[in-house]
Short mmCIF file of C-alpha atoms and ligand atoms in Angstrom, two decimals:
data_model
loop_
_atom_site.label_atom_id
_atom_site.label_comp_id
_atom_site.label_asym_id
_atom_site.label_seq_id
_atom_site.Cartn_x
_atom_site.Cartn_y
_atom_site.Cartn_z
CA MET M 874 33.60 -13.94 -8.38
CA ASN M 875 30.30 -13.62 -10.21
CA VAL M 876 29.78 -9.78 -10.48
CA PHE M 877 26.16 -10.23 -9.85
CA ASP M 878 26.47 -12.67 -6.79
CA LEU M 879 24.56 -10.69 -4.47
CA ALA M 880 25.76 -13.07 -1.24
CA PRO M 881 27.22 -9.96 0.51
CA VAL M 882 23.71 -8.00 0.20
CA LEU M 883 21.94 -11.04 1.36
CA GLN M 884 24.26 -11.70 4.29
CA ARG M 885 24.08 -7.90 5.15
CA ASP M 886 27.91 -7.72 4.57
CA GLN M 887 29.44 -4.25 5.39
CA SER M 888 29.88 -3.95 1.67
CA ALA M 889 26.02 -4.55 1.09
CA LYS M 890 25.18 -0.84 0.38
CA SER M 891 28.04 -0.19 -2.02
CA VAL M 892 27.48 -3.42 -3.92
CA LEU M 893 23.89 -2.20 -4.44
CA MET M 894 25.03 1.28 -5.31
CA ASP M 895 27.35 0.07 -8.10
CA LEU M 896 24.56 -2.31 -9.70
CA LEU M 897 21.59 0.32 -9.44
CA THR M 898 23.75 2.61 -12.05
CA VAL M 899 24.92 -0.20 -14.47
CA SER M 900 24.52 0.69 -18.27
CA GLY M 901 25.34 -0.78 -21.56
CA ASP M 902 26.49 -4.41 -21.50
CA LYS M 903 26.91 -4.67 -18.05
CA GLN M 904 23.34 -3.75 -17.41
CA GLN M 905 22.12 -6.35 -20.05
CA ALA M 906 24.14 -9.02 -18.21
CA LEU M 907 22.46 -8.03 -14.96
CA PHE M 908 18.98 -8.23 -16.75
CA ALA M 909 20.15 -11.49 -17.93
CA LYS M 910 21.04 -12.84 -14.55
CA ALA M 911 17.67 -11.54 -13.13
CA ARG M 912 15.90 -13.71 -15.80
CA ASP M 913 18.05 -16.61 -14.94
CA VAL M 914 17.11 -16.35 -11.32
CA ARG M 915 13.32 -16.08 -12.24
CA ARG M 916 13.55 -19.09 -14.43
CA GLU M 917 15.67 -21.36 -11.80
CA HIS M 918 13.08 -20.47 -9.03
CA GLY M 919 9.86 -21.24 -11.05
CA SER M 920 8.75 -17.69 -11.22
CA ASP M 921 8.53 -17.17 -15.14
CA ALA M 922 4.75 -17.70 -15.01
CA VAL M 923 3.22 -14.17 -15.51
CA LYS M 924 0.58 -13.03 -13.34
CA VAL M 925 -2.26 -11.01 -14.70
CA ARG M 926 -4.08 -8.76 -12.04
CA GLY M 927 -7.21 -6.88 -12.82
CA VAL M 928 -7.31 -3.61 -10.81
CA VAL M 929 -10.21 -1.55 -9.63
CA GLU M 930 -9.80 1.86 -8.39
CA ILE M 931 -12.76 1.85 -5.83
CA SER M 932 -12.49 5.35 -4.40
CA ASN M 933 -10.26 8.45 -5.09
CA HIS M 934 -10.87 10.28 -1.51
CA CYS M 935 -7.75 10.25 0.29
CA GLN M 936 -6.79 11.43 3.67
CA LYS M 937 -2.92 11.64 3.07
CA HIS M 938 -0.92 14.50 1.69
CA CYS M 939 1.64 13.05 -0.54
CA GLU M 940 3.49 15.55 -2.52
CA TYR M 941 3.53 13.58 -5.82
CA CYS M 942 -0.16 12.31 -5.61
CA ALA M 943 -2.97 14.03 -7.11
CA LEU M 944 -5.39 12.30 -4.97
CA ARG M 945 -4.38 14.60 -2.09
CA PRO M 946 -7.09 16.40 -0.32
CA GLN M 947 -5.54 19.93 -1.26
CA ASN M 948 -6.26 19.22 -4.92
CA LYS M 949 -9.70 20.65 -5.02
CA LYS M 950 -9.67 20.19 -8.99
CA MET M 951 -10.16 16.51 -8.79
CA ALA M 952 -14.01 14.98 -8.81
CA ARG M 953 -14.13 12.67 -6.36
CA TYR M 954 -15.98 9.26 -6.32
CA ARG M 955 -16.62 6.30 -4.57
CA MET M 956 -17.89 3.12 -5.89
CA THR M 957 -20.80 1.04 -4.62
CA PRO M 958 -20.22 -2.66 -3.92
CA ASP M 959 -22.54 -3.43 -6.70
CA THR M 960 -20.56 -1.38 -9.17
CA VAL M 961 -17.06 -3.07 -8.03
CA LEU M 962 -18.92 -6.49 -8.06
CA ASP M 963 -20.10 -5.99 -11.50
CA ILE M 964 -16.59 -5.35 -12.61
CA ALA M 965 -15.12 -8.16 -10.55
CA GLU M 966 -17.33 -10.57 -12.63
CA HIS M 967 -16.01 -9.16 -15.83
CA ILE M 968 -12.42 -9.56 -14.70
CA VAL M 969 -13.12 -13.13 -13.36
CA GLU M 970 -14.99 -13.91 -16.90
CA LEU M 971 -11.66 -12.81 -18.68
CA GLY M 972 -9.52 -15.59 -16.85
CA ILE M 973 -7.92 -13.12 -14.42
CA LYS M 974 -7.25 -14.86 -11.07
CA THR M 975 -6.64 -11.64 -8.90
CA VAL M 976 -9.00 -9.04 -8.26
CA PHE M 977 -7.05 -5.91 -6.92
CA LEU M 978 -8.86 -3.09 -5.11
CA GLN M 979 -7.27 0.22 -5.19
CA ALA M 980 -7.96 3.26 -3.40
CA GLY M 981 -6.74 6.37 -1.83
CA GLN M 982 -6.78 6.24 2.04
CA ASP M 983 -10.53 6.42 2.62
CA PRO M 984 -11.76 5.31 5.82
CA LYS M 985 -15.36 5.87 4.66
CA SER M 986 -15.00 3.12 2.20
CA ASP M 987 -13.68 0.68 5.06
CA ASP M 988 -17.17 -0.94 5.60
CA ALA M 989 -18.04 -1.54 1.91
CA VAL M 990 -14.61 -2.99 1.16
CA CYS M 991 -15.30 -5.53 3.77
CA GLU M 992 -18.48 -6.31 1.91
CA ILE M 993 -16.91 -6.41 -1.41
CA ILE M 994 -14.07 -8.79 -0.28
CA GLN M 995 -16.67 -11.31 0.79
CA ARG M 996 -18.65 -11.15 -2.41
CA VAL M 997 -15.55 -11.30 -4.72
CA LYS M 998 -14.10 -14.02 -2.85
CA ARG M 999 -17.16 -16.27 -3.58
CA GLN M 1000 -16.08 -16.23 -7.05
CA GLY M 1001 -12.97 -18.59 -5.76
CA ILE M 1002 -10.13 -15.80 -6.73
CA GLU M 1003 -7.55 -14.00 -4.78
CA VAL M 1004 -8.25 -10.57 -3.53
CA LEU M 1005 -5.38 -8.02 -3.27
CA LEU M 1006 -5.82 -4.71 -1.42
CA ASN M 1007 -4.09 -1.27 -1.98
CA LEU M 1008 -5.79 0.92 0.48
CA GLY M 1009 -3.14 2.80 2.52
CA GLU M 1010 -2.79 2.91 6.28
CA LYS M 1011 -5.15 1.31 8.55
CA SER M 1012 -5.71 0.64 12.13
CA GLN M 1013 -4.68 -3.08 13.05
CA GLU M 1014 -8.54 -3.83 13.73
CA THR M 1015 -9.33 -2.68 10.03
CA TYR M 1016 -6.63 -4.90 8.62
CA ARG M 1017 -8.04 -7.75 10.70
CA ARG M 1018 -11.46 -7.38 9.31
CA TYR M 1019 -10.07 -7.09 5.62
CA ARG M 1020 -8.30 -10.57 6.51
CA ASP M 1021 -11.38 -12.00 8.08
CA ALA M 1022 -13.64 -10.95 4.94
CA GLY M 1023 -11.04 -12.99 3.16
CA ALA M 1024 -8.26 -10.50 1.81
CA ASP M 1025 -5.34 -12.84 0.57
CA SER M 1026 -2.91 -10.06 0.23
CA TYR M 1027 -1.99 -6.24 0.75
CA ILE M 1028 0.31 -3.87 -0.70
CA LEU M 1029 1.60 -0.91 1.28
CA LYS M 1030 4.81 0.41 -0.30
CA PHE M 1031 7.24 2.19 2.01
CA GLU M 1032 7.99 4.60 -0.92
CA THR M 1033 11.15 5.67 0.28
CA SER M 1034 13.52 4.15 3.28
CA SER M 1035 14.75 7.81 4.17
CA ARG M 1036 13.02 9.11 7.46
CA GLU M 1037 13.57 12.52 6.31
CA MET M 1038 12.33 12.27 2.89
CA TYR M 1039 9.29 10.24 3.83
CA GLN M 1040 8.47 12.85 6.37
CA ARG M 1041 8.86 15.83 4.01
CA ILE M 1042 7.30 14.36 0.98
CA VAL M 1043 4.55 12.39 2.48
CA GLY M 1044 3.99 14.54 5.71
CA SER M 1045 3.68 11.54 8.09
CA SER M 1046 5.96 9.10 9.76
CA LEU M 1047 7.60 6.14 8.00
CA ASP M 1048 7.79 4.20 11.38
CA LYS M 1049 3.85 4.33 11.42
CA ARG M 1050 3.82 2.92 7.77
CA LEU M 1051 6.23 0.11 8.64
CA GLN M 1052 4.33 -0.61 11.73
CA CYS M 1053 1.18 -1.14 9.32
CA ALA M 1054 3.14 -3.31 7.14
CA GLN M 1055 3.97 -5.54 10.04
CA TRP M 1056 0.33 -5.92 11.06
CA ILE M 1057 -0.47 -7.00 7.65
CA LYS M 1058 2.34 -9.62 7.77
CA ASP M 1059 1.45 -10.91 11.42
CA LEU M 1060 -2.45 -11.17 10.13
CA GLY M 1061 -1.16 -13.66 7.84
CA MET M 1062 -1.77 -11.82 4.48
CA LYS M 1063 0.75 -11.63 1.92
CA LEU M 1064 2.79 -8.22 1.95
CA GLY M 1065 3.55 -6.18 -1.12
CA THR M 1066 5.87 -3.19 -0.67
CA GLY M 1067 8.10 -1.21 -2.89
CA ASN M 1068 9.60 2.40 -3.59
CA ILE M 1069 9.22 5.57 -6.04
CA ILE M 1070 12.22 6.06 -8.01
CA GLY M 1071 13.13 9.96 -8.72
CA LEU M 1072 11.63 11.90 -5.50
CA PRO M 1073 13.25 14.97 -4.77
CA GLY M 1074 16.60 14.69 -2.72
CA GLN M 1075 16.86 11.01 -3.26
CA THR M 1076 20.30 9.62 -3.96
CA ILE M 1077 21.67 6.33 -5.17
CA GLU M 1078 22.56 5.64 -1.80
CA VAL M 1079 18.85 5.98 -0.63
CA LEU M 1080 17.72 3.62 -3.50
CA ALA M 1081 20.37 1.18 -2.02
CA GLU M 1082 18.93 1.56 1.32
CA ASP M 1083 15.40 0.98 0.07
CA LEU M 1084 16.44 -2.38 -1.25
CA LEU M 1085 17.90 -3.16 2.29
CA LEU M 1086 14.48 -2.20 3.99
CA ALA M 1087 12.63 -4.51 1.56
CA LEU M 1088 15.27 -7.24 2.57
CA ASP M 1089 14.16 -6.72 6.17
CA LEU M 1090 10.66 -6.67 5.32
CA GLN M 1091 10.90 -9.92 3.17
CA PRO M 1092 7.78 -8.94 1.03
CA ASN M 1093 5.92 -11.31 -1.26
CA PHE M 1094 5.65 -8.62 -3.84
CA MET M 1095 8.17 -5.96 -4.53
CA SER M 1096 7.75 -3.16 -6.90
CA SER M 1097 9.88 -0.31 -8.12
CA SER M 1098 8.13 2.60 -9.94
CA PRO M 1099 9.60 5.66 -11.91
CA PHE M 1100 8.23 8.97 -10.37
CA ILE M 1101 5.68 10.69 -12.66
CA PRO M 1102 5.15 14.38 -12.08
CA ASN M 1103 1.40 14.72 -11.59
CA GLU M 1104 -0.41 17.86 -12.31
CA ASP M 1105 -1.90 19.84 -9.52
CA THR M 1106 0.60 18.70 -6.92
CA PRO M 1107 3.65 20.19 -5.40
CA LEU M 1108 5.88 18.00 -7.62
CA GLU M 1109 4.38 18.91 -10.94
CA ASN M 1110 7.35 20.55 -12.08
CA LEU M 1111 9.89 17.60 -11.56
CA GLY M 1112 11.05 15.64 -14.23
CA PHE M 1113 10.26 11.73 -14.77
CA GLY M 1114 12.05 9.13 -12.52
CA ASP M 1115 15.02 7.51 -14.33
CA VAL M 1116 13.66 4.40 -16.23
CA ASP M 1117 16.97 2.59 -16.14
CA VAL M 1118 17.89 2.82 -12.33
CA THR M 1119 14.31 1.53 -12.05
CA LEU M 1120 14.80 -1.37 -14.34
CA ASN M 1121 18.17 -2.27 -12.26
CA SER M 1122 16.21 -1.93 -9.11
CA ILE M 1123 13.59 -4.27 -10.58
CA ALA M 1124 16.48 -6.78 -11.83
CA LEU M 1125 18.17 -6.54 -8.20
CA SER M 1126 14.89 -7.14 -6.44
CA ARG M 1127 14.47 -10.37 -8.69
CA ILE M 1128 17.82 -11.59 -7.54
CA MET M 1129 17.22 -10.66 -4.00
CA PHE M 1130 13.68 -12.06 -3.85
CA PRO M 1131 13.88 -15.00 -6.42
CA THR M 1132 10.10 -16.10 -5.81
CA ALA M 1133 8.51 -12.78 -5.32
CA LEU M 1134 6.02 -11.14 -7.50
CA ILE M 1135 7.55 -8.20 -9.04
CA PRO M 1136 5.45 -5.78 -11.35
CA ALA M 1137 6.23 -4.01 -14.71
CA VAL M 1138 4.19 -0.91 -13.60
CA SER M 1139 2.43 0.98 -16.12
CA ALA M 1140 4.62 4.09 -15.23
CA LEU M 1141 7.44 2.49 -17.20
CA GLU M 1142 5.39 2.44 -20.25
CA LYS M 1143 4.10 6.14 -19.56
CA ILE M 1144 7.79 7.16 -19.49
CA ARG M 1145 9.11 4.87 -22.51
CA PRO M 1146 6.80 3.09 -24.73
CA GLY M 1147 7.98 -0.70 -24.30
CA GLY M 1148 8.86 0.20 -20.86
CA GLN M 1149 6.78 -2.61 -19.47
CA LEU M 1150 8.57 -4.93 -21.79
CA GLN M 1151 12.08 -3.83 -20.62
CA GLY M 1152 10.54 -4.35 -17.01
CA MET M 1153 9.76 -8.00 -17.88
CA ASN M 1154 13.10 -8.47 -19.46
CA ALA M 1155 14.59 -7.06 -16.20
CA GLY M 1156 13.00 -9.88 -14.03
CA ALA M 1157 9.20 -8.76 -13.58
CA ASN M 1158 6.46 -11.06 -13.72
CA VAL M 1159 3.21 -9.31 -13.12
CA LEU M 1160 1.16 -6.93 -15.06
CA THR M 1161 -1.87 -5.13 -13.71
CA VAL M 1162 -4.79 -4.52 -16.21
CA ASN M 1163 -6.91 -1.53 -15.56
CA PHE M 1164 -10.75 -2.14 -15.24
CA THR M 1165 -11.86 1.32 -13.54
CA PRO M 1166 -14.72 2.53 -15.93
CA LYS M 1167 -13.31 5.57 -17.86
CA GLU M 1168 -15.39 8.07 -16.42
CA MET M 1169 -14.04 7.53 -13.03
CA ARG M 1170 -10.51 6.66 -14.13
CA ASP M 1171 -10.12 9.97 -15.47
CA SER M 1172 -10.38 11.12 -11.88
CA TYR M 1173 -7.85 8.51 -10.69
CA SER M 1174 -4.65 10.27 -11.50
CA ILE M 1175 -1.96 8.93 -9.55
CA TYR M 1176 0.38 8.63 -12.64
CA SER M 1177 -0.73 11.92 -14.16
CA LYS M 1178 -3.82 12.79 -15.96
CA ASP M 1179 -2.85 11.24 -19.27
CA ARG M 1180 -1.45 8.17 -17.56
CA PHE M 1181 -0.97 4.92 -19.49
CA VAL M 1182 -3.94 2.73 -19.19
CA VAL M 1183 -3.02 -1.04 -19.31
CA SER M 1184 -5.51 -3.25 -21.23
CA LEU M 1185 -5.60 -7.13 -21.38
CA ASP M 1186 -4.57 -6.90 -24.95
CA HIS M 1187 -1.28 -4.72 -24.31
CA ALA M 1188 -0.63 -6.96 -21.14
CA LEU M 1189 -0.89 -10.38 -23.30
CA ARG M 1190 1.23 -8.61 -26.23
CA THR M 1191 3.81 -7.83 -23.61
CA ILE M 1192 3.97 -11.20 -22.12
CA ALA M 1193 4.23 -12.83 -25.58
CA ALA M 1194 7.12 -10.07 -26.46
CA ALA M 1195 8.94 -11.07 -23.55
CA GLY M 1196 8.83 -15.00 -24.56
CA LEU M 1197 6.77 -15.47 -21.48
CA GLU M 1198 3.57 -17.28 -20.86
CA ARG M 1199 0.43 -16.16 -18.47
CA GLU M 1200 0.00 -17.98 -15.32
CA GLY M 1201 -2.22 -20.88 -16.13
CA GLY M 1202 -1.04 -20.92 -19.61
CA VAL M 1203 -3.52 -19.08 -21.28
CA SER M 1204 -2.05 -17.72 -24.41
CA VAL M 1205 -2.94 -14.83 -26.62
CA THR M 1206 -4.49 -16.92 -29.19
CA GLN M 1207 -6.78 -18.86 -27.05
CA LEU M 1208 -8.38 -15.55 -25.89
CA ASN M 1209 -8.54 -13.81 -29.34
N1 5AD K 1314 4.72 8.59 -9.34
C1 5AD K 1314 5.29 7.16 -9.23
N2 5AD K 1314 4.35 6.54 -8.31
C2 5AD K 1314 3.29 7.09 -7.69
N3 5AD K 1314 2.65 6.54 -7.04
C3 5AD K 1314 1.56 7.68 -6.51
N4 5AD K 1314 1.83 8.63 -7.14
C4 5AD K 1314 2.90 8.48 -7.86
C5 5AD K 1314 3.67 9.16 -8.80
N5 5AD K 1314 3.59 10.63 -9.08
C6 5AD K 1314 2.48 5.06 -6.22
C7 5AD K 1314 2.90 4.98 -4.71
C8 5AD K 1314 1.53 4.53 -4.08
C9 5AD K 1314 1.03 3.73 -5.35
C10 5AD K 1314 -0.52 3.65 -5.27
O1 5AD K 1314 1.22 4.50 -6.50
O2 5AD K 1314 3.85 4.21 -4.56
O3 5AD K 1314 1.90 3.76 -2.96
#
């Protein structure tokens, strides 16, 4: 039997969890073989074209208390901002000019930006591109307004599948978050989800359960990000999440979700230079370029104050180094 045959997982066989636990911890040659299998699956399912997204972090106000994130309201050291629609539109126009087809609007969970977001979505959509949101938990009505304004997709990571861990670290209920994910799907937006690897109390068994929860959600986008300790948060003294386990989780996600968009997140690069290239080599097919103006970007420290900021240049070089092409076939040389 092919050791990377995930049929028992996809069929939710009794052995599913132990199969995933074994594969999440592979190293050496076996890890390389897992990555090669993930790349095969990506190619065979026509998912090799790398999607480049342009993210704008439109507000760093947040209602949530996630212990890993410096946007939490308890962090009084952070200067807060909320962009005007005109500012976001100027940035979005620049993103479109660079040939990027997805504008990604990200913020803390900030109800006061809901109205502005609707206006921004409508105006960005006039440029004929995709709008992706990552704005946290909202009412069903607010998700409907976003959808009606033209939003194509929404990322709401479950962060961890453990109800106990979620409650302890995020301070609210996982079921509420999963309800939101269901609303997003039911409204017809594409759903992105994912986990953080390296949270306190997390075991390999929990990470295997994360992948099984993703299997239930059948997301269009799936991400695994290593934990980054963030200054001025309760978890500031914890170590980095394990990059190799994260890469294995990316590879398993690719095999489980052959056509999904799977990012190689900037947190990989922050912990290990070349980490995003390793993510691509493990089966990822998305890179997100940051377009938040520097003065605001410095106050948006979800991945620590000196986070790795992905430029278009870095993204294109990573794509080329992985032997892949950007979606739409725009090569590095064409842009330079
Ligand atoms: N380390 C890793 N991922 C983080 N996120 C936020 N803070 C951290 C951190 N310190 C991720 C969460 C959230 C997304 C916007 O960023 O998964 O959903």
